[in-house]
Short mmCIF file of C-alpha atoms and ligand atoms in Angstrom, two decimals:
data_model
loop_
_atom_site.label_atom_id
_atom_site.label_comp_id
_atom_site.label_asym_id
_atom_site.label_seq_id
_atom_site.Cartn_x
_atom_site.Cartn_y
_atom_site.Cartn_z
CA UNK Q 5 0.00 0.00 0.00
CA UNK Q 6 1.23 3.50 -0.80
CA UNK Q 7 0.67 5.90 2.10
CA UNK Q 8 -1.09 9.22 1.61
CA UNK Q 9 1.96 11.42 2.30
CA UNK Q 10 4.03 9.71 -0.38
CA UNK Q 11 1.15 9.30 -2.82
CA UNK Q 12 2.08 8.83 -6.47
CA UNK Q 13 1.69 11.82 -8.71
CA UNK Q 14 0.30 9.85 -11.61
CA UNK Q 15 -1.75 6.70 -12.18
CA UNK Q 16 -1.97 5.31 -15.69
CA UNK Q 17 -5.12 3.24 -15.49
CA UNK Q 18 -7.64 1.38 -17.61
CA UNK Q 19 -4.75 -0.33 -19.41
CA UNK Q 20 -6.22 -3.09 -21.61
CA UNK Q 21 -2.94 -4.98 -21.51
CA UNK Q 22 0.43 -4.09 -20.06
CA UNK Q 23 3.28 -5.79 -21.96
CA UNK Q 24 6.88 -5.65 -20.80
CA UNK Q 25 10.16 -7.53 -20.58
CA UNK Q 26 11.02 -8.62 -17.05
CA UNK Q 27 14.34 -7.83 -15.40
CA UNK Q 28 17.33 -5.94 -16.72
CA UNK Q 29 18.98 -7.20 -19.92
CA UNK Q 30 20.83 -8.50 -21.73
CA UNK Q 31 18.24 -11.22 -22.28
CA UNK Q 32 19.93 -13.96 -24.27
CA UNK Q 33 18.64 -16.73 -26.49
CA UNK Q 34 15.17 -17.98 -25.56
CA UNK Q 35 14.93 -15.35 -22.77
CA UNK Q 36 14.84 -12.76 -25.54
CA UNK Q 37 11.20 -13.70 -26.25
CA UNK Q 38 10.00 -13.59 -22.63
CA UNK Q 39 7.33 -10.96 -21.90
CA UNK Q 40 5.07 -10.33 -18.96
CA UNK Q 41 1.51 -9.62 -20.05
CA UNK Q 42 -0.97 -8.26 -17.55
CA UNK Q 43 -4.57 -7.53 -18.58
CA UNK Q 44 -6.65 -4.75 -16.94
CA UNK Q 45 -3.59 -3.15 -15.42
CA UNK Q 46 -2.55 0.13 -13.82
CA UNK Q 47 0.86 1.77 -13.28
CA UNK Q 48 1.59 4.28 -10.50
CA UNK Q 49 4.38 6.84 -10.88
CA UNK Q 50 6.09 9.10 -8.36
CA UNK Q 51 8.88 11.57 -9.08
CA UNK Q 52 9.47 10.13 -12.53
CA UNK Q 53 9.79 6.52 -11.35
CA UNK Q 54 7.38 3.60 -11.45
CA UNK Q 55 6.34 2.74 -7.88
CA UNK Q 56 3.61 0.18 -8.45
CA UNK Q 57 2.37 -2.09 -11.26
CA UNK Q 58 -0.59 -4.41 -10.89
CA UNK Q 59 -4.17 -5.33 -11.68
CA UNK Q 60 -6.24 -2.16 -11.90
CA UNK Q 61 -8.76 -3.49 -9.38
CA UNK Q 62 -6.02 -3.80 -6.75
CA UNK Q 63 -4.98 -0.14 -6.78
CA UNK Q 64 -6.30 1.60 -3.68
CA UNK Q 65 -4.12 4.65 -3.04
CA UNK Q 66 -4.63 8.33 -3.72
CA UNK Q 67 -3.19 9.96 -6.83
CA UNK Q 68 -2.82 13.54 -7.96
CA UNK Q 69 -3.65 12.75 -11.59
CA UNK Q 70 -5.04 9.87 -13.59
CA UNK Q 71 -4.39 9.03 -17.22
CA UNK Q 72 -7.03 6.83 -18.83
CA UNK Q 73 -5.41 4.45 -21.32
CA UNK Q 74 -8.93 3.68 -22.63
CA UNK Q 75 -8.40 -0.09 -22.71
CA UNK Q 76 -5.34 0.17 -24.96
CA UNK Q 77 -1.89 -1.38 -24.66
CA UNK Q 78 0.86 0.13 -22.50
CA UNK Q 79 4.51 -0.68 -23.19
CA UNK Q 80 7.90 0.54 -21.95
CA UNK Q 81 9.38 3.45 -23.91
CA UNK Q 82 11.72 2.27 -26.66
CA UNK Q 83 15.48 2.72 -26.36
CA UNK Q 84 17.32 3.63 -29.57
CA UNK Q 85 20.87 2.46 -28.83
CA UNK Q 86 22.57 3.74 -32.00
CA UNK Q 87 22.16 7.07 -33.80
CA UNK Q 88 24.33 9.67 -35.49
CA UNK Q 89 21.67 12.36 -35.07
CA UNK Q 90 24.02 15.37 -35.17
CA UNK Q 91 25.04 16.26 -38.72
CA UNK Q 92 24.79 19.14 -41.18
CA UNK Q 93 24.15 19.03 -44.92
CA UNK Q 94 22.71 16.05 -46.75
CA UNK Q 95 23.64 12.97 -48.78
CA UNK Q 96 21.08 13.30 -51.54
CA UNK Q 97 23.74 13.21 -54.27
CA UNK Q 98 25.06 9.94 -52.79
CA UNK Q 99 21.54 8.60 -52.77
CA UNK Q 100 21.12 9.33 -56.47
CA UNK Q 101 24.57 7.93 -57.27
CA UNK Q 102 23.75 4.72 -55.43
CA UNK Q 103 20.50 4.46 -57.37
CA UNK Q 104 22.71 4.52 -60.51
CA UNK Q 105 24.69 1.57 -59.14
CA UNK Q 106 27.70 3.15 -57.37
CA UNK Q 107 28.19 1.50 -53.99
CA UNK Q 108 28.41 3.09 -50.54
CA UNK Q 109 31.94 1.71 -50.13
CA UNK Q 110 33.06 3.11 -53.50
CA UNK Q 111 31.74 6.56 -52.59
CA UNK Q 112 33.54 6.40 -49.22
CA UNK Q 113 36.81 5.14 -50.75
CA UNK Q 114 36.71 8.10 -53.18
CA UNK Q 115 36.57 10.60 -50.29
CA UNK Q 116 32.80 11.18 -50.37
CA UNK Q 117 30.09 9.72 -48.16
CA UNK Q 118 31.06 10.14 -44.51
CA UNK Q 119 33.86 12.55 -45.56
CA UNK Q 120 31.29 14.71 -47.37
CA UNK Q 121 29.19 14.93 -44.19
CA UNK Q 122 32.34 15.70 -42.17
CA UNK Q 123 33.09 18.67 -44.48
CA UNK Q 124 29.55 20.00 -44.11
CA UNK Q 125 29.30 19.37 -40.36
CA UNK Q 126 32.60 21.01 -39.46
CA UNK Q 127 31.33 24.28 -40.98
CA UNK Q 128 28.34 24.46 -38.60
CA UNK Q 129 28.57 25.88 -35.08
CA UNK Q 130 27.12 24.29 -31.95
CA UNK Q 131 23.89 26.33 -32.12
CA UNK Q 132 23.25 25.36 -35.74
CA UNK Q 133 23.97 21.68 -35.03
CA UNK Q 134 21.56 21.65 -32.08
CA UNK Q 135 18.88 23.36 -34.15
CA UNK Q 136 19.27 20.70 -36.85
CA UNK Q 137 19.24 17.81 -34.38
CA UNK Q 138 16.26 18.82 -32.21
CA UNK Q 139 13.54 18.07 -34.80
CA UNK Q 140 15.22 14.72 -35.48
CA UNK Q 141 15.01 13.91 -31.78
CA UNK Q 142 11.36 14.93 -31.81
CA UNK Q 143 10.63 12.52 -34.67
CA UNK Q 144 12.36 9.70 -32.81
CA UNK Q 145 10.40 10.52 -29.66
CA UNK Q 146 7.15 10.49 -31.62
CA UNK Q 147 8.12 7.00 -32.81
CA UNK Q 148 8.40 5.82 -29.19
CA UNK Q 149 12.09 6.40 -28.41
CA UNK Q 150 12.29 7.77 -24.85
CA UNK Q 151 16.05 7.13 -24.59
CA UNK Q 152 18.36 7.83 -27.55
CA UNK Q 153 22.09 7.27 -27.87
CA UNK Q 154 23.73 9.98 -29.99
CA UNK Q 155 27.23 9.65 -31.43
CA UNK Q 156 29.70 12.25 -32.55
CA UNK Q 157 31.81 11.20 -35.55
CA UNK Q 158 31.32 13.85 -38.21
CA UNK Q 159 34.05 16.10 -36.78
CA UNK Q 160 37.11 13.91 -37.34
CA UNK Q 161 39.68 16.42 -36.04
CA UNK Q 162 39.75 16.26 -32.22
CA UNK Q 163 38.59 19.88 -31.78
CA UNK Q 164 35.67 19.25 -34.14
CA UNK Q 165 34.71 16.03 -32.32
CA UNK Q 166 34.69 17.98 -29.04
CA UNK Q 167 32.42 20.56 -30.68
CA UNK Q 168 30.01 17.80 -31.72
CA UNK Q 169 30.02 16.35 -28.20
CA UNK Q 170 29.23 19.82 -26.83
CA UNK Q 171 26.32 20.01 -29.26
CA UNK Q 172 25.15 16.62 -27.94
CA UNK Q 173 25.45 17.94 -24.37
CA UNK Q 174 23.17 20.86 -25.32
CA UNK Q 175 20.81 18.37 -26.92
CA UNK Q 176 20.70 16.48 -23.59
CA UNK Q 177 19.42 19.66 -21.96
CA UNK Q 178 16.95 20.62 -24.68
CA UNK Q 179 15.50 17.36 -26.03
CA UNK Q 180 12.63 15.62 -24.24
CA UNK Q 181 14.08 12.13 -24.60
CA UNK Q 182 16.95 11.05 -22.36
CA UNK Q 183 20.16 11.20 -24.43
CA UNK Q 184 23.27 9.06 -24.01
CA UNK Q 185 26.40 10.61 -25.60
CA UNK Q 186 29.06 8.50 -27.34
CA UNK Q 187 32.36 9.54 -28.91
CA UNK Q 188 32.61 7.88 -32.33
CA UNK Q 189 36.06 7.53 -33.88
CA UNK Q 190 34.59 7.21 -37.33
CA UNK Q 191 37.08 7.31 -40.23
CA UNK Q 192 40.79 8.10 -40.47
CA UNK Q 193 41.90 11.30 -42.20
CA UNK Q 194 42.98 10.72 -45.83
CA UNK Q 195 46.61 11.17 -44.77
CA UNK Q 196 48.45 10.51 -41.50
CA UNK Q 197 46.28 7.83 -39.98
CA UNK Q 198 48.91 6.65 -37.48
CA UNK Q 199 49.35 10.21 -36.20
CA UNK Q 200 45.57 10.58 -36.03
CA UNK Q 201 45.19 7.47 -33.85
CA UNK Q 202 47.92 8.80 -31.57
CA UNK Q 203 46.16 12.16 -31.31
CA UNK Q 204 42.87 10.47 -30.46
CA UNK Q 205 44.59 8.47 -27.71
CA UNK Q 206 46.78 11.24 -26.32
CA UNK Q 207 44.51 14.26 -26.57
CA UNK Q 208 40.89 13.52 -27.58
CA UNK Q 209 40.14 10.68 -25.15
CA UNK Q 210 41.61 12.47 -22.11
CA UNK Q 211 39.64 15.63 -22.96
CA UNK Q 212 36.39 13.68 -23.40
CA UNK Q 213 36.92 11.87 -20.09
CA UNK Q 214 37.96 15.05 -18.25
CA UNK Q 215 34.92 17.01 -19.40
CA UNK Q 216 32.54 14.04 -19.03
CA UNK Q 217 31.39 14.53 -22.62
CA UNK Q 218 30.69 10.86 -23.41
CA UNK Q 219 29.97 7.66 -21.53
CA UNK Q 220 31.28 5.36 -24.25
CA UNK Q 221 33.71 5.29 -27.17
CA UNK Q 222 32.77 3.64 -30.47
CA UNK Q 223 35.04 2.95 -33.45
CA UNK Q 224 34.27 1.88 -37.04
CA UNK Q 225 36.26 -1.21 -38.03
CA UNK Q 226 36.10 -1.63 -41.81
CA UNK Q 227 38.35 -1.64 -44.88
CA UNK Q 228 37.72 2.06 -45.50
CA UNK Q 229 37.88 2.88 -41.78
CA UNK Q 230 40.04 1.49 -38.93
CA UNK Q 231 41.90 -1.80 -38.55
CA UNK Q 232 41.37 -4.14 -35.61
CA UNK Q 233 44.80 -3.16 -34.24
CA UNK Q 234 43.97 0.56 -34.41
CA UNK Q 235 40.60 -0.08 -32.78
CA UNK Q 236 42.21 -2.08 -29.99
CA UNK Q 237 44.64 0.75 -29.27
CA UNK Q 238 41.83 3.33 -29.08
CA UNK Q 239 39.38 1.20 -27.11
CA UNK Q 240 41.93 0.03 -24.53
CA UNK Q 241 42.90 3.66 -23.96
CA UNK Q 242 39.20 4.53 -23.60
CA UNK Q 243 38.81 1.83 -20.96
CA UNK Q 244 41.80 3.20 -19.07
CA UNK Q 245 39.86 6.48 -18.85
CA UNK Q 246 36.86 4.62 -17.42
CA UNK Q 247 34.82 4.87 -20.62
CA UNK Q 248 32.71 1.97 -21.92
CA UNK Q 249 33.44 0.71 -25.43
CA UNK Q 250 31.49 -0.44 -28.48
CA UNK Q 251 32.18 -0.99 -32.16
CA UNK Q 252 30.74 -0.61 -35.64
CA UNK Q 253 31.73 -4.10 -36.78
CA UNK Q 254 31.15 -6.45 -39.74
CA UNK Q 255 29.10 -3.95 -41.77
CA UNK Q 256 30.66 -5.02 -45.08
CA UNK Q 257 33.43 -7.43 -44.06
CA UNK Q 258 34.06 -9.60 -41.01
CA UNK Q 259 37.51 -8.29 -40.11
CA UNK Q 260 37.66 -9.23 -36.43
CA UNK Q 261 35.79 -6.28 -34.91
CA UNK Q 262 33.21 -8.53 -33.24
CA UNK Q 263 35.90 -10.76 -31.73
CA UNK Q 264 37.74 -7.67 -30.48
CA UNK Q 265 34.54 -6.33 -28.92
CA UNK Q 266 33.92 -9.61 -27.12
CA UNK Q 267 37.54 -9.73 -25.91
CA UNK Q 268 37.31 -6.22 -24.50
CA UNK Q 269 33.89 -6.74 -22.88
CA UNK Q 270 32.28 -4.16 -25.17
CA UNK Q 271 28.73 -3.13 -24.32
CA UNK Q 272 27.75 -3.82 -27.91
CA UNK Q 273 28.94 -4.60 -31.40
CA UNK Q 274 26.72 -2.97 -33.96
CA UNK Q 275 25.84 -3.77 -37.62
CA UNK Q 276 26.89 -7.46 -38.06
CA UNK Q 277 25.56 -7.66 -41.62
CA UNK Q 278 28.65 -9.65 -42.67
CA UNK Q 279 28.91 -11.75 -39.49
CA UNK Q 280 29.15 -15.52 -39.90
CA UNK Q 281 29.41 -18.58 -37.62
CA UNK Q 282 32.64 -17.58 -35.78
CA UNK Q 283 31.30 -14.12 -34.89
CA UNK Q 284 27.91 -15.55 -33.89
CA UNK Q 285 29.58 -18.16 -31.66
CA UNK Q 286 31.79 -15.50 -30.04
CA UNK Q 287 28.79 -13.28 -29.27
CA UNK Q 288 26.71 -16.15 -27.92
CA UNK Q 289 29.39 -16.85 -25.29
CA UNK Q 290 29.57 -13.21 -24.16
CA UNK Q 291 27.43 -10.52 -22.53
CA UNK Q 292 28.14 -8.15 -25.42
CA UNK Q 293 24.90 -7.17 -27.16
CA UNK Q 294 24.65 -7.49 -30.94
CA UNK Q 295 22.87 -4.40 -32.26
CA UNK Q 296 20.85 -4.94 -35.45
CA UNK Q 297 20.39 -1.93 -37.73
CA UNK Q 298 17.82 -3.02 -40.32
CA UNK Q 299 17.46 0.50 -41.72
CA UNK Q 300 20.96 0.10 -43.21
CA UNK Q 301 20.02 -3.11 -45.02
CA UNK Q 302 16.89 -1.45 -46.36
CA UNK Q 303 18.61 1.77 -47.46
CA UNK Q 304 21.88 0.33 -48.80
CA UNK Q 305 20.47 -2.97 -50.03
CA UNK Q 306 23.03 -5.01 -48.12
CA UNK Q 307 22.26 -8.39 -46.51
CA UNK Q 308 20.50 -8.07 -43.15
CA UNK Q 309 22.40 -9.08 -40.01
CA UNK Q 310 21.63 -12.70 -38.96
CA UNK Q 311 19.34 -11.80 -36.05
CA UNK Q 312 17.48 -15.12 -36.07
CA UNK Q 313 20.70 -17.17 -36.02
CA UNK Q 314 22.17 -14.96 -33.28
CA UNK Q 315 19.18 -15.47 -30.98
CA UNK Q 316 19.02 -19.20 -31.69
CA UNK Q 317 22.73 -19.46 -30.89
CA UNK Q 318 22.12 -17.84 -27.50
CA UNK Q 319 23.28 -14.27 -28.13
CA UNK Q 320 21.44 -11.12 -26.99
CA UNK Q 321 20.36 -8.75 -29.73
CA UNK Q 322 19.09 -5.19 -29.68
CA UNK Q 323 17.75 -3.04 -32.51
CA UNK Q 324 18.45 0.59 -33.37
CA UNK Q 325 17.65 3.07 -36.12
CA UNK Q 326 21.31 4.03 -36.89
CA UNK Q 327 19.74 7.37 -37.82
CA UNK Q 328 22.31 9.08 -40.08
CA UNK Q 329 22.28 10.75 -43.49
CA UNK Q 330 24.35 8.17 -45.37
CA UNK Q 331 23.36 4.62 -44.51
CA UNK Q 332 20.05 4.90 -42.63
CA UNK Q 333 17.80 7.98 -42.87
CA UNK Q 334 15.35 6.20 -40.56
CA UNK Q 335 13.56 8.46 -38.09
CA UNK Q 336 11.44 5.84 -36.35
CA UNK Q 337 12.44 3.47 -33.56
CA UNK Q 338 9.09 1.68 -34.01
CA UNK Q 339 9.85 1.11 -37.69
CA UNK Q 340 13.34 -0.21 -36.83
CA UNK Q 341 11.66 -2.73 -34.50
CA UNK Q 342 9.13 -3.68 -37.21
CA UNK Q 343 11.94 -4.09 -39.79
CA UNK Q 344 13.88 -6.38 -37.42
CA UNK Q 345 10.97 -8.84 -37.76
CA UNK Q 346 10.91 -8.62 -41.57
CA UNK Q 347 14.64 -8.38 -42.31
CA UNK Q 348 16.45 -9.97 -39.36
CA UNK Q 349 13.97 -12.74 -38.64
CA UNK Q 350 13.06 -11.88 -35.06
CA UNK Q 351 9.65 -12.71 -33.63
CA UNK Q 352 7.55 -9.73 -32.50
CA UNK Q 353 8.35 -10.59 -28.84
CA UNK Q 354 12.10 -10.81 -29.55
CA UNK Q 355 11.94 -7.51 -31.42
CA UNK Q 356 10.20 -5.82 -28.48
CA UNK Q 357 12.88 -7.03 -26.05
CA UNK Q 358 15.52 -5.98 -28.61
CA UNK Q 359 14.13 -2.43 -28.71
CA UNK Q 360 13.69 -2.10 -24.93
CA UNK Q 361 15.54 -4.13 -22.27
CA UNK Q 362 18.37 -5.30 -24.55
CA UNK Q 363 18.81 -1.86 -26.12
CA UNK Q 364 19.08 -0.46 -22.58
CA UNK Q 365 21.73 -3.10 -21.80
CA UNK Q 366 23.66 -2.01 -24.91
CA UNK Q 367 23.86 1.40 -23.19
CA UNK Q 368 24.58 -0.05 -19.74
CA UNK Q 369 21.28 1.30 -18.39
CA UNK Q 370 19.55 -1.02 -15.94
CA UNK Q 371 16.66 1.28 -14.98
CA UNK Q 372 14.62 1.30 -18.18
CA UNK Q 373 13.37 -0.77 -21.07
CA UNK Q 374 10.68 -2.40 -18.93
CA UNK Q 375 7.71 -1.45 -16.77
CA UNK Q 376 8.71 -2.44 -13.26
CA UNK Q 377 8.82 -0.69 -9.87
CA UNK Q 378 12.06 1.32 -9.59
CA UNK Q 379 12.38 1.90 -13.34
CA UNK Q 380 12.03 5.29 -15.00
CA UNK Q 381 8.41 5.96 -15.94
CA UNK Q 382 9.08 5.92 -19.68
CA UNK Q 383 5.81 4.64 -21.09
CA UNK Q 384 3.98 4.31 -24.40
CA UNK Q 385 0.24 4.05 -24.94
CA UNK Q 386 -0.28 2.16 -28.19
CA UNK Q 387 -3.35 2.98 -30.24
CA UNK Q 388 -4.26 -0.70 -30.32
CA UNK Q 389 -5.67 -3.47 -28.19
CA UNK Q 390 -2.95 -5.90 -29.34
CA UNK Q 391 0.69 -5.13 -28.58
CA UNK Q 392 1.86 -6.98 -31.71
CA UNK Q 393 0.66 -4.00 -33.74
CA UNK Q 394 3.91 -2.35 -32.64
CA UNK Q 395 5.88 -4.88 -34.71
CA UNK Q 396 3.27 -5.27 -37.45
CA UNK Q 397 2.45 -1.72 -38.49
CA UNK Q 398 4.59 0.08 -41.08
CA UNK Q 399 4.49 3.83 -41.49
CA UNK Q 400 1.55 4.86 -39.30
CA UNK Q 401 2.75 7.87 -37.35
CA UNK Q 402 -0.29 7.84 -35.05
CA UNK Q 403 0.23 4.23 -33.85
CA UNK Q 404 1.82 5.53 -30.66
CA UNK Q 405 -0.92 7.55 -29.03
CA UNK Q 406 0.96 8.88 -26.01
CA UNK Q 407 4.57 9.05 -24.89
CA UNK Q 408 5.70 9.63 -21.28
CA UNK Q 409 9.31 10.38 -20.34
CA UNK Q 410 10.06 10.07 -16.61
CA UNK Q 411 6.34 10.34 -15.88
CA UNK Q 412 5.81 13.47 -17.96
CA UNK Q 413 3.63 13.32 -21.07
CA UNK Q 414 5.74 14.59 -23.96
CA UNK Q 415 3.44 13.51 -26.75
CA UNK Q 416 0.93 14.78 -27.61
CA UNK Q 417 2.19 18.14 -26.46
CA UNK Q 418 -0.24 20.72 -25.13
CA UNK Q 419 -2.41 22.04 -27.90
CA UNK Q 420 -1.87 18.92 -30.04
CA UNK Q 421 -4.82 16.54 -30.49
O1 NIG A 6 26.51 3.29 -38.89
N1 NIG A 6 29.21 2.77 -40.99
C1 NIG A 6 29.58 3.78 -40.51
N2 NIG A 6 28.87 4.76 -39.97
C2 NIG A 6 27.47 4.97 -40.16
C3 NIG A 6 27.14 5.66 -41.45
C4 NIG A 6 27.58 7.04 -41.47
C5 NIG A 6 27.34 7.73 -42.77
O2 NIG A 6 27.24 7.10 -43.83
O3 NIG A 6 27.26 8.97 -42.70
C6 NIG A 6 26.69 3.70 -40.01
O4 NIG A 6 26.27 3.07 -41.01
FE1 FE A 7 26.22 3.77 -37.09
#
C-alpha cells in the first residue's frame, strides 16, 4: 500500500494490456522472447519513477492525476541504442549515385560519403547543429524512443569532435528524450592515420573523459575505416579512462571487430551484416549485445544481419535506427523494430525485447526498457488493443498515441490533439 503522504503523482489506469520484458537485460537466447503480459492493469508513478504495477482493481491509493489508457496497450518506452543524429548538410547526391549503381563503399573510398558529411558538419557551429538535431530527436520521440544514444563522428579532427560532443550535451538539456552521448572515432583522415590514432589516444580521449562529454567510445572497423589493431589501441585507452566501449563491426566485411569487442567486454557490437558462424559463436558466449540496424540493409540494399541465427545461438540482440544521413535515414524506432521482424527474422516478442531491455543493456542502463517498480516511468500508450501491432504496423505515425518520459507526457504536447 502506498501511504497518503508519499502518494504517487500519476496513475496510468484502464490499461487493456500491459506488456513488458522482465528484469534488466541483456536477455539472451530464448529469454529474448519472454514478456510479462498483464490484462486490466494500472501503473503508478512518483517523481518520474514507477512505484507500483498491478491489476487495476487492486490499486487503492490516492493519486494527484489519472491518465485513462482507454483499454489500450501500455509498453515501456523504446530505447534507440545507435544514432548519429548530429550532422549538417545532406547525402542526396550519394543517394542518387547509389541508385545509378555506385556503392556506398566506392563513394567512401573516393573521399565522399562520410567525408562529405564531415566537411559539411565542421562548418556548422554548436547552435546550428543543435537546431538541426532537435527536430530529429522529436521525430524519434514520436516514434516511441524515450532514450536515444547519440554519437559524434562527423568532426574527425579532435577539436571538431569535441564541438560535436558539446552540441550533444546541449541536446541532452533541450530534447525531451533522455540522451546518451558517445564519442565515435569514425574514419581516419585521408593522410596521417597513425598520427591521427595517436592524437585520439593522447589528446581527444583524455579531454572527453575530463569534461565528461561521453559515456562510451565507439570505433568503425572496416576496410575504409580502422583496422582491428587501431581499434584495440583506441578502445583500450578509452577503458583506461573509465569509458565503456562499443564498435561498428562487420558492416561489409568480417575483419575481427566482433571478436575484439567480445575480448574487450564491449557493451555492444553494432551492424553485423557480414557476421558468420565464428562471430555468432563469439557473441553467444559473451554478454556483449549485438545491435541490429535493419534501416541500413533497407537503405543500402546489403544483406540483413543474422538476427534469427544470433538469438538461436544464445546471443542477446538489440535493434536501433542508426539514424544518419548516409546509410540509414530512418527516423522511427518503431519502424526499426518492425523491420527487425521482416529483415532480421526476429519474432515480435524478440523484437520488443531488442528495442527495450536489450537496447538499454547495450547502453549499460539497468533502470529502463521495462515497466517495473524502480524503473524510470518511460511509457507508451499504443493505439491498439494488441501489442503486436507495434511490430506489425509500417508507417503509421499515429500508432503511438501517447509518450511519457520520466512520468511526464511529452506527446501529444499541449495544444496537439
Ligand atoms: O553506422 N558505418 C559507418 N557509420 C554509419 C554511417 C555514417 C554515414 O554514412 O554517414 C553507419 O552506417
Ligand atoms: Fe552507425
